[in-house]
Structures are given as structure tokens and as C-alpha cells.
CSV table of C-alpha atoms in Angstrom, one decimal:
chain,number,residue,atom,x,y,z
F,456,TYR,CA,28.4,-14.8,-15.6
F,457,GLY,CA,29.8,-15.7,-18.5
F,458,LEU,CA,26.0,-16.0,-20.6
F,459,TYR,CA,25.9,-12.6,-19.7
F,460,ILE,CA,29.2,-11.5,-21.0
F,461,MET,CA,29.1,-13.2,-24.1
F,462,SER,CA,25.4,-12.2,-24.9
F,463,GLN,CA,27.3,-8.5,-25.4
F,464,HIS,CA,29.3,-9.9,-28.3
F,465,ASP,CA,27.2,-12.8,-29.4
F,466,THR,CA,24.5,-13.8,-30.2
F,467,PHE,CA,25.3,-18.2,-30.4
F,468,LYS,CA,23.5,-17.7,-34.3
F,469,GLY,CA,23.5,-21.6,-34.6
F,470,LYS,CA,26.3,-22.7,-31.2
F,471,THR,CA,24.4,-24.3,-28.1
F,472,ILE,CA,24.7,-23.0,-24.7
F,473,LYS,CA,25.0,-26.0,-22.3
F,474,LEU,CA,24.6,-25.4,-18.9
F,475,GLY,CA,26.5,-28.1,-16.4
F,476,ALA,CA,25.8,-27.0,-13.3
F,477,ASP,CA,22.7,-24.6,-11.4
F,478,ILE,CA,23.7,-21.2,-11.4
F,479,VAL,CA,22.7,-19.4,-8.1
F,480,VAL,CA,22.2,-15.3,-9.1
F,481,ASN,CA,21.0,-14.6,-5.5
F,482,LYS,CA,19.6,-16.6,-2.2
F,483,GLY,CA,17.7,-16.4,0.1
F,484,ASP,CA,13.5,-16.5,-0.1
F,485,ALA,CA,11.9,-14.2,-3.0
F,486,SER,CA,8.1,-14.2,-1.2
F,487,LYS,CA,10.2,-12.6,2.2
F,488,TRP,CA,12.3,-9.9,-1.0
F,489,ALA,CA,8.4,-9.9,-1.8
F,490,ASP,CA,6.6,-8.9,1.1
F,491,GLY,CA,9.2,-7.0,2.0
F,492,THR,CA,10.4,-9.1,4.6
F,493,ALA,CA,13.7,-9.4,4.4
F,494,ALA,CA,16.6,-6.8,2.2
F,495,LEU,CA,16.0,-7.5,-1.8
F,496,PRO,CA,18.8,-9.4,-3.7
F,497,LYS,CA,22.0,-7.0,-4.6
F,498,ASN,CA,22.6,-9.0,-7.6
F,499,VAL,CA,20.4,-7.4,-10.5
F,500,TRP,CA,20.2,-8.9,-13.7
F,501,LYS,CA,20.4,-6.9,-17.1
F,502,SER,CA,18.4,-8.9,-19.8
F,503,ILE,CA,20.5,-11.2,-22.5
F,504,PRO,CA,20.2,-8.2,-25.7
F,505,LYS,CA,19.6,-11.0,-28.3
F,506,PHE,CA,20.3,-15.0,-28.6
F,507,GLU,CA,20.0,-16.7,-31.8
F,508,GLY,CA,21.1,-20.2,-30.9
F,509,THR,CA,20.0,-22.9,-28.1
F,510,LEU,CA,20.0,-22.5,-24.5
F,511,ASP,CA,20.3,-26.9,-23.1
F,512,GLY,CA,20.0,-26.2,-19.5
F,513,CYS,CA,20.4,-29.9,-18.9
F,514,ASN,CA,17.7,-29.9,-16.0
F,515,HIS,CA,19.9,-27.4,-14.2
F,516,SER,CA,17.8,-24.3,-12.3
F,517,ILE,CA,19.5,-20.8,-12.1
F,518,LYS,CA,18.2,-19.5,-8.9
F,519,GLY,CA,17.4,-16.3,-7.6
F,520,LEU,CA,16.9,-13.2,-10.9
F,521,TYR,CA,16.0,-10.5,-9.6
F,522,MET,CA,14.8,-8.2,-11.8
F,523,ASN,CA,13.4,-4.3,-11.9
F,524,GLY,CA,14.4,-2.4,-14.5
F,525,ALA,CA,12.2,0.8,-15.3
F,526,GLY,CA,12.1,-0.1,-19.2
F,527,GLY,CA,11.5,-4.3,-19.0
F,528,ASN,CA,12.3,-7.7,-16.9
F,529,TYR,CA,13.8,-10.8,-18.9
F,530,PHE,CA,16.5,-12.9,-19.3
F,531,ILE,CA,16.6,-12.8,-23.0
F,532,LYS,CA,15.6,-8.9,-25.1
F,533,THR,CA,14.6,-10.8,-27.9
F,534,ALA,CA,14.8,-14.3,-28.8
F,535,SER,CA,14.6,-14.9,-31.9
F,536,ASN,CA,13.9,-18.5,-33.9
F,537,CYS,CA,15.4,-19.9,-31.3
F,538,THR,CA,16.0,-23.3,-28.9
F,539,ILE,CA,14.9,-23.2,-25.4
F,540,LYS,CA,15.3,-26.3,-22.8
F,541,ASP,CA,15.0,-28.4,-20.1
F,542,VAL,CA,16.0,-25.6,-17.7
F,543,ARG,CA,14.2,-23.9,-14.4
F,544,PHE,CA,13.6,-20.2,-12.5
F,545,VAL,CA,13.7,-20.9,-9.6
F,546,GLY,CA,13.0,-19.1,-6.7
F,547,GLY,CA,13.2,-15.4,-8.7
F,548,TYR,CA,11.5,-11.7,-8.2
F,549,THR,CA,10.7,-9.2,-9.6
F,550,LYS,CA,10.0,-6.0,-8.8
F,551,SER,CA,8.5,-3.7,-11.5
F,552,THR,CA,8.1,-0.1,-12.8
F,553,GLY,CA,8.1,-1.2,-16.8
F,554,ALA,CA,5.3,-2.4,-18.5
F,555,CYS,CA,7.0,-5.5,-20.0
F,556,ASN,CA,8.2,-8.2,-18.1
F,557,ALA,CA,8.2,-12.5,-18.2
F,558,THR,CA,10.6,-14.9,-17.4
F,559,VAL,CA,11.6,-16.2,-20.9
F,560,ALA,CA,11.8,-13.2,-22.9
F,561,GLU,CA,10.1,-10.2,-24.0
F,562,THR,CA,10.0,-11.9,-27.8
F,563,PHE,CA,9.5,-14.7,-28.8
F,564,SER,CA,10.1,-17.1,-32.2
F,565,GLY,CA,10.9,-20.8,-32.0
F,566,THR,CA,10.9,-23.9,-29.6
F,567,MET,CA,10.9,-23.6,-25.4
F,568,SER,CA,10.9,-26.6,-24.1
F,569,GLY,CA,10.6,-28.5,-20.6
F,570,VAL,CA,10.5,-24.7,-19.4
F,571,TYR,CA,9.9,-23.9,-15.5
F,572,SER,CA,9.5,-21.0,-13.2
F,573,ASP,CA,8.2,-20.0,-10.3
F,574,THR,CA,8.7,-16.0,-11.1
F,575,ILE,CA,7.2,-13.5,-8.3
F,576,PHE,CA,5.8,-10.5,-10.2
F,577,ASP,CA,5.2,-7.2,-9.0
F,578,VAL,CA,4.5,-4.9,-11.1
F,579,SER,CA,3.1,-1.5,-10.7
F,580,VAL,CA,3.3,1.3,-14.0
F,581,GLY,CA,0.2,3.8,-12.6
F,582,LYS,CA,-2.0,5.0,-14.8
F,583,ALA,CA,-0.1,3.1,-18.2
F,584,ASP,CA,-0.1,-0.5,-19.4
F,585,SER,CA,1.6,-3.8,-17.9
F,586,LEU,CA,2.5,-6.7,-19.9
F,587,THR,CA,3.6,-9.4,-17.5
F,588,GLY,CA,3.2,-13.2,-19.2
F,589,GLY,CA,5.1,-16.5,-17.7
F,590,LEU,CA,7.0,-17.2,-19.3
F,591,ILE,CA,7.3,-14.5,-23.2
F,592,MET,CA,5.4,-11.6,-22.4
F,593,CYS,CA,4.6,-11.8,-26.8
F,594,GLY,CA,5.2,-13.7,-29.9
F,595,ALA,CA,7.7,-12.3,-32.7
F,596,LYS,CA,8.7,-12.4,-35.8
F,597,GLY,CA,8.3,-16.7,-36.5
F,598,ASP,CA,5.7,-18.7,-35.4
F,599,ALA,CA,6.8,-20.4,-31.4
F,600,THR,CA,5.5,-23.3,-30.7
F,601,ILE,CA,5.6,-22.9,-26.6
F,602,GLU,CA,5.0,-26.9,-25.4
F,603,ASN,CA,6.3,-29.1,-21.2
F,604,CYS,CA,5.7,-26.1,-19.5
F,605,TRP,CA,5.0,-24.6,-16.4
F,606,PHE,CA,4.2,-21.4,-14.5
F,607,ALA,CA,4.2,-22.1,-11.0
F,608,GLY,CA,4.7,-18.3,-9.9
F,609,GLN,CA,2.5,-15.0,-9.1
F,610,ILE,CA,1.8,-12.3,-11.6
F,611,THR,CA,0.5,-8.8,-9.1
F,612,ALA,CA,0.4,-6.2,-11.6
F,613,ASP,CA,-1.9,-2.4,-12.0
F,614,GLY,CA,-3.0,-3.5,-15.7
F,615,ALA,CA,-3.6,-4.4,-19.1
F,616,LYS,CA,-2.4,-7.6,-20.7
F,617,LEU,CA,-1.8,-10.6,-18.2
F,618,GLY,CA,-0.9,-13.9,-18.8
F,619,GLY,CA,-0.1,-17.5,-17.2
F,620,ILE,CA,2.3,-18.2,-20.4
F,621,ALA,CA,2.4,-14.4,-22.7
F,622,ALA,CA,0.6,-12.1,-22.2
F,623,TYR,CA,-0.4,-11.4,-25.3
F,624,ALA,CA,-0.3,-14.1,-28.3
F,625,SER,CA,2.2,-11.6,-31.1
F,626,ALA,CA,2.9,-8.8,-31.8
F,627,ASN,CA,4.1,-9.5,-35.6
F,628,GLN,CA,1.6,-10.8,-38.7
F,629,ASN,CA,1.1,-14.1,-40.5
F,630,VAL,CA,2.9,-16.2,-37.2
F,631,LYS,CA,1.0,-19.0,-35.2
F,632,VAL,CA,1.7,-19.4,-31.4
F,633,ASN,CA,2.2,-23.1,-30.3
F,634,ILE,CA,1.2,-24.1,-26.7
F,635,LYS,CA,0.5,-27.3,-25.4
F,636,ASN,CA,1.1,-30.2,-22.7
F,637,CYS,CA,2.3,-26.9,-20.7
F,638,LEU,CA,0.7,-26.9,-16.8
F,639,VAL,CA,-0.2,-23.2,-15.4
F,640,THR,CA,-1.5,-23.7,-11.8
F,641,GLY,CA,0.5,-20.1,-11.3
F,642,THR,CA,-1.9,-16.7,-9.7
F,643,ILE,CA,-2.8,-14.3,-11.1
F,644,ASN,CA,-3.0,-10.4,-9.6
F,645,CYS,CA,-4.5,-7.7,-11.8
F,646,GLY,CA,-4.9,-5.6,-8.7
F,647,PHE,CA,-7.5,-2.4,-9.4
F,648,ASN,CA,-7.3,-1.8,-13.2
F,649,TYR,CA,-11.4,-2.5,-13.8
F,650,ASN,CA,-10.1,-2.6,-17.8
F,651,SER,CA,-6.9,-6.4,-17.6
F,652,LYS,CA,-7.6,-8.2,-20.7
F,653,ALA,CA,-6.4,-11.6,-17.8
F,654,GLY,CA,-5.8,-15.3,-19.4
F,655,GLY,CA,-4.9,-19.0,-17.3
F,656,PHE,CA,-2.3,-19.0,-20.4
F,657,VAL,CA,-2.3,-15.7,-22.9
F,658,GLY,CA,-4.1,-12.4,-21.5
F,659,GLU,CA,-4.8,-11.3,-25.1
F,660,HIS,CA,-4.8,-12.5,-28.9
F,661,ASN,CA,-4.9,-8.8,-30.0
F,662,THR,CA,-2.6,-8.9,-33.3
F,663,ALA,CA,-4.0,-9.1,-37.1
F,664,ASN,CA,-3.5,-12.2,-39.2
F,665,VAL,CA,-2.0,-14.9,-35.5
F,666,THR,CA,-2.8,-18.4,-35.1
F,667,LEU,CA,-2.9,-19.6,-31.6
F,668,ASN,CA,-3.5,-22.7,-31.5
F,669,ILE,CA,-3.0,-24.1,-27.3
F,670,SER,CA,-4.3,-28.4,-26.7
F,671,ASP,CA,-3.2,-30.2,-24.3
F,672,SER,CA,-2.9,-28.2,-21.3
F,673,VAL,CA,-4.2,-27.7,-17.3
F,674,PHE,CA,-5.2,-24.5,-15.7
F,675,ALA,CA,-5.4,-24.7,-12.3
F,676,GLY,CA,-4.3,-21.7,-11.3
F,677,ASP,CA,-5.7,-18.2,-9.8
F,678,ILE,CA,-7.1,-15.3,-11.5
F,679,LEU,CA,-8.4,-12.5,-9.1
F,680,TYR,CA,-8.8,-9.0,-8.4
F,681,GLN,CA,-7.7,-8.0,-5.1
F,682,GLY,CA,-7.0,-4.5,-5.3
F,683,ALA,CA,-11.0,-3.8,-6.1
F,684,LYS,CA,-12.4,-1.9,-3.5
F,685,GLU,CA,-15.8,-2.3,-5.4
F,686,LEU,CA,-17.5,-2.8,-8.3
F,687,PRO,CA,-18.6,-1.0,-11.1
F,688,TYR,CA,-21.8,-2.0,-12.1
F,689,TRP,CA,-21.1,-3.2,-16.1
F,690,GLY,CA,-18.4,-5.5,-13.9
F,691,LEU,CA,-14.6,-5.8,-14.6
F,692,GLY,CA,-12.2,-6.1,-17.3
F,693,SER,CA,-12.1,-9.5,-19.8
F,694,THR,CA,-11.2,-12.6,-17.7
F,695,GLY,CA,-10.7,-15.9,-18.7
F,696,VAL,CA,-9.5,-19.7,-18.6
F,697,LEU,CA,-7.8,-19.7,-22.1
F,698,LEU,CA,-7.6,-15.4,-22.6
F,699,GLY,CA,-8.8,-12.5,-21.4
F,700,ILE,CA,-10.1,-10.7,-25.2
F,701,CYS,CA,-9.5,-11.7,-29.0
F,702,ASN,CA,-10.2,-8.7,-30.8
F,703,GLN,CA,-9.4,-9.3,-34.5
F,704,THR,CA,-11.8,-10.3,-36.6
F,705,SER,CA,-9.2,-11.0,-38.3
F,706,ASN,CA,-7.4,-13.8,-35.9
F,707,SER,CA,-8.3,-17.6,-34.9
F,708,ILE,CA,-8.0,-19.4,-31.8
F,709,THR,CA,-7.8,-23.6,-32.1
F,710,THR,CA,-8.1,-25.3,-28.7
F,711,SER,CA,-9.0,-28.8,-27.7
F,712,ASP,CA,-8.0,-31.2,-24.8
F,713,ILE,CA,-7.4,-28.0,-22.5
F,714,TYR,CA,-9.1,-29.0,-18.4
F,715,SER,CA,-9.3,-26.3,-15.8
F,716,VAL,CA,-10.4,-27.0,-12.2
F,717,MET,CA,-10.2,-23.0,-10.2
F,718,ARG,CA,-7.7,-23.3,-6.9
F,719,THR,CA,-9.9,-20.9,-4.4
F,720,GLY,CA,-11.9,-19.8,-8.5
F,721,ILE,CA,-11.5,-15.9,-9.1
F,722,TYR,CA,-12.5,-13.3,-7.0
F,723,ARG,CA,-14.1,-9.4,-8.3
F,724,GLY,CA,-13.8,-7.0,-5.9
F,725,ASP,CA,-12.8,-7.4,-1.3
F,726,GLN,CA,-16.0,-7.6,-1.7
F,727,SER,CA,-16.6,-10.6,-2.3
F,728,THR,CA,-17.1,-13.9,-0.3
F,729,ALA,CA,-17.4,-16.3,-3.2
F,730,PRO,CA,-16.0,-16.8,-6.5
F,731,VAL,CA,-17.9,-16.4,-9.6
F,732,GLU,CA,-17.5,-18.1,-12.6
F,733,LEU,CA,-14.9,-17.8,-15.3
F,734,TYR,CA,-15.8,-18.0,-18.5
F,735,ASP,CA,-13.0,-19.7,-21.4
F,736,ILE,CA,-12.5,-16.2,-23.4
F,737,GLU,CA,-14.1,-12.9,-21.8
F,738,ASN,CA,-15.6,-11.0,-25.6
F,739,THR,CA,-14.4,-12.3,-28.4
F,740,LYS,CA,-14.1,-10.8,-32.5
F,741,GLY,CA,-12.2,-14.2,-33.2
F,742,THR,CA,-12.6,-16.9,-34.9
F,743,VAL,CA,-13.2,-19.6,-32.5
F,744,ASN,CA,-12.6,-23.5,-32.8
F,745,LYS,CA,-14.0,-22.9,-36.6
F,746,THR,CA,-17.5,-20.9,-34.9
F,747,TYR,CA,-17.1,-16.8,-35.2
F,748,TYR,CA,-18.8,-15.3,-32.5
F,749,SER,CA,-19.6,-11.3,-32.3
F,750,ASN,CA,-17.7,-8.9,-30.1
F,751,TYR,CA,-18.6,-9.4,-26.5
F,752,THR,CA,-19.7,-13.2,-26.2
F,753,ARG,CA,-19.1,-15.3,-23.3
F,754,PHE,CA,-17.6,-18.9,-23.9
F,755,ALA,CA,-19.3,-20.9,-20.5
F,756,SER,CA,-18.4,-24.2,-22.2
F,757,GLY,CA,-17.1,-26.4,-25.0
F,758,LEU,CA,-13.7,-24.6,-25.2
F,759,SER,CA,-11.9,-26.4,-21.6
F,760,LYS,CA,-13.0,-28.6,-20.1
F,761,ARG,CA,-14.1,-27.5,-16.5
F,762,LEU,CA,-13.7,-30.2,-13.6
F,763,ASP,CA,-13.9,-29.7,-9.8
F,764,GLU,CA,-11.0,-30.9,-7.3
F,765,GLY,CA,-12.1,-34.3,-7.1
F,766,GLN,CA,-12.5,-34.4,-11.1
F,767,ILE,CA,-8.8,-33.5,-11.4
F,768,LYS,CA,-6.7,-35.1,-8.6
F,769,GLY,CA,-5.4,-38.1,-8.5
F,770,GLU,CA,-5.6,-41.1,-10.0
F,771,ASN,CA,-9.6,-39.7,-10.7
F,772,ALA,CA,-7.5,-37.7,-13.7
F,773,HIS,CA,-6.7,-40.6,-15.5
F,774,THR,CA,-10.7,-41.3,-16.0
F,775,ASN,CA,-11.8,-37.1,-15.9
F,776,MET,CA,-9.0,-36.1,-18.3
F,777,LYS,CA,-8.4,-38.4,-21.2
F,778,GLY,CA,-7.8,-36.0,-23.9
F,779,LEU,CA,-4.1,-35.7,-22.2
F,780,ASP,CA,-0.9,-38.4,-23.0
F,781,PHE,CA,-0.5,-39.9,-19.3
F,782,ASP,CA,1.8,-42.3,-20.4
F,783,THR,CA,4.8,-40.4,-21.6
F,784,VAL,CA,3.3,-36.1,-21.4
F,785,TRP,CA,1.5,-36.6,-18.0
F,786,ALA,CA,1.8,-37.8,-14.6
F,787,ALA,CA,-1.4,-38.4,-11.1
F,788,ARG,CA,-0.9,-37.0,-8.0
F,789,GLU,CA,-2.4,-38.5,-4.1
F,790,ASN,CA,-4.2,-35.8,-3.3
F,791,ASP,CA,-2.9,-33.0,-5.9
F,792,TYR,CA,-3.7,-31.9,-9.3
F,793,PRO,CA,-1.8,-33.8,-12.1
F,794,ILE,CA,2.1,-32.3,-13.3
F,795,LEU,CA,3.9,-32.9,-16.5
F,796,GLN,CA,6.2,-35.9,-16.5
F,797,LYS,CA,8.8,-33.8,-17.4
F,798,PHE,CA,9.2,-32.1,-13.9
F,799,THR,CA,8.3,-35.1,-10.5
F,800,ASP,CA,10.9,-34.4,-9.4
F,801,ILE,CA,10.8,-31.0,-7.7
F,802,SER,CA,7.1,-32.2,-7.4
F,803,THR,CA,6.2,-32.4,-3.5
F,804,THR,CA,3.2,-35.0,-3.8
F,805,VAL,CA,3.3,-38.5,-4.7
F,806,ILE,CA,3.3,-39.8,-7.7
F,807,ILE,CA,1.1,-42.4,-9.0
F,808,GLU,CA,1.3,-44.9,-11.5
F,809,LYS,CA,-1.3,-45.3,-14.9
């Protein structure tokens, strides 16, 4: 592929790359690749080493992206002070024994908008930590803004830091990570690992002096522990709608107008027959909404607005989710969760005009 070939010698700093058509890397059904009912694809994507320009997908799709590296798997390894917009990663599959995985980038700074991913991640690293994010693994040097993006894929991994948008907020100090107008409808399955830090948006907020802002967003996904055969008396890892854990006293988390609903609930272990309560952040040392909390404090309310399915579906979304912009950003759907207007063309349900 031309973009990959050129990227071996150019970071595209100050340049704009536009997709003129959909790119089909592999044909086939990612769900069948994942469950073993179809042979794995032949074309394996190797990450673009570094990107510093603008990638404008022009609402085209990159289809059938297959990655299976042991060292890490992402479309771009280092996306630095760049712009990535209006690109859709459709029907992708990552089968990984590497610790770090994400659809778009391992580390990211700059602006990402209008990005969609339904990638299926199957990560097995044994006793090592897995860091897997639906869109990015983590922020990089410099601030990062991720807006108007949708993760609808599946993450199955046997450990550590897992998030619908990012595995953890940033690897560098003194930066801001902004997540705004984002939708997560995907599934995160932590397998058997009792020490997982799994979050609907971010798995862990760990690096010192990092500000994480999450606003105007919706989590309507699942967080599961389907591989756990029994529950230890101390419970499982840190699991939350916003993020799993914040364990730096110098960190802060700012939230506004976050709405959440569990499609089927969080199941902790195969023995569970009913969902248990999912907290916003299961434990933290940081500052949340300008209020200091001690470590190992659970947040049952106050950060995200919990709604049942009836309140969030159809025209009820207009009434119960007034913090969202249904004029220009979000759209209600018949008998379904709200969707970003950016992606109404791929909705399988009827859009309700406001």
C-alpha cells in the first residue's frame, strides 16, 4: 500500500494524506476469523512507524485490517502532533501475543475526530500485562483530543489495562487528554485476570500530572469477566464506566454530561447469573470533579448519569440526555441507543429527527 511504503521514509509532517476510496486489506468476516470458523487472512498489516501530518479519510473505510504482531499492533505506532479524521476501520481483527494494541495508534497526540472502529481484539500475553485500547493505547508527548469517535468492537484480553477509547490516559507528564462526544458500544472482556483495570473509556489514569477530561459522551457497552471460574473473596480488579483506576495523587479527572447504560450488565465470573453494579471509578487517588477522594473509594453515582435502556432509547433520549447536543452532534434512534450524527449512514436502525 502506497501510504505504508511512503511512511518508511516520510513522517508527512506538514502534509495531508486523503483517501480517495475505501481500502480493502482483506476480504472476509472478522467474527469468523476470531472464532476459528474461517482461515486467517493472508495480508498482515505492519504498523506505520511514525506519522506527524494529517490523515483525512474523507469518510472512507479501511476494511479487513489484520494484525498479529508479538511486539504490538496498531495502524500507526507513533502518531505525534497530528490530525486523524473521518476514517473508518471496519471488519478488522487483531490476534496478538504483544502487550500493546489499539486500532489507530500506540501513542497519540494531536486531534482525532470522526474515527470509527469495530475491530475485534484477541490478546493473550499470559501473566504479562496487556494494554489494549479501542482507538489508542495511550496519549503521547503533547495534548490529545479525541472527539466524535465511536468504538463498536470487542476487546478480549487476559490482563491489565483495557479501555474502550484508551488503555491508559498518557505515558507523559504535564499533558491534557480530552475525550468529547464519544460513543462506546463495544465489549471489554477481561478474561480471568482479577487485577484488570478496565474502563468504558480509559483503563488506567496512572502517569503523574495528567489531566483527563471526559465530556458529552455515552457508554452503552459491556465489561465482562467471562473467564473467571470463581470469585475470590476480595472481588476482582478495578472496573468502571469512566475508567478502572486513577492511582496518582497529582492527577485530575474532569467530567460533564456522561451517560451510561449497560446493555447486559457487568458479569464477574461464570458463576454470575445477573449483572452487578458497575461503578464510575472503582478506586482512585486523584482529584475528581475538584473533590479529593482517598484510595479505594468506589463511585456509585455523581460522575456519570445512569439510565436504564428505556430512558436512553428512542425519543426518550432527547428528554433524559439533555446534556448532549442533538442539534448538530448526536441523533436519537428508534428502539436503540443514540448515535453520533457523523455515523448515521451506517446505522441499522431508524434515525429520529428532533
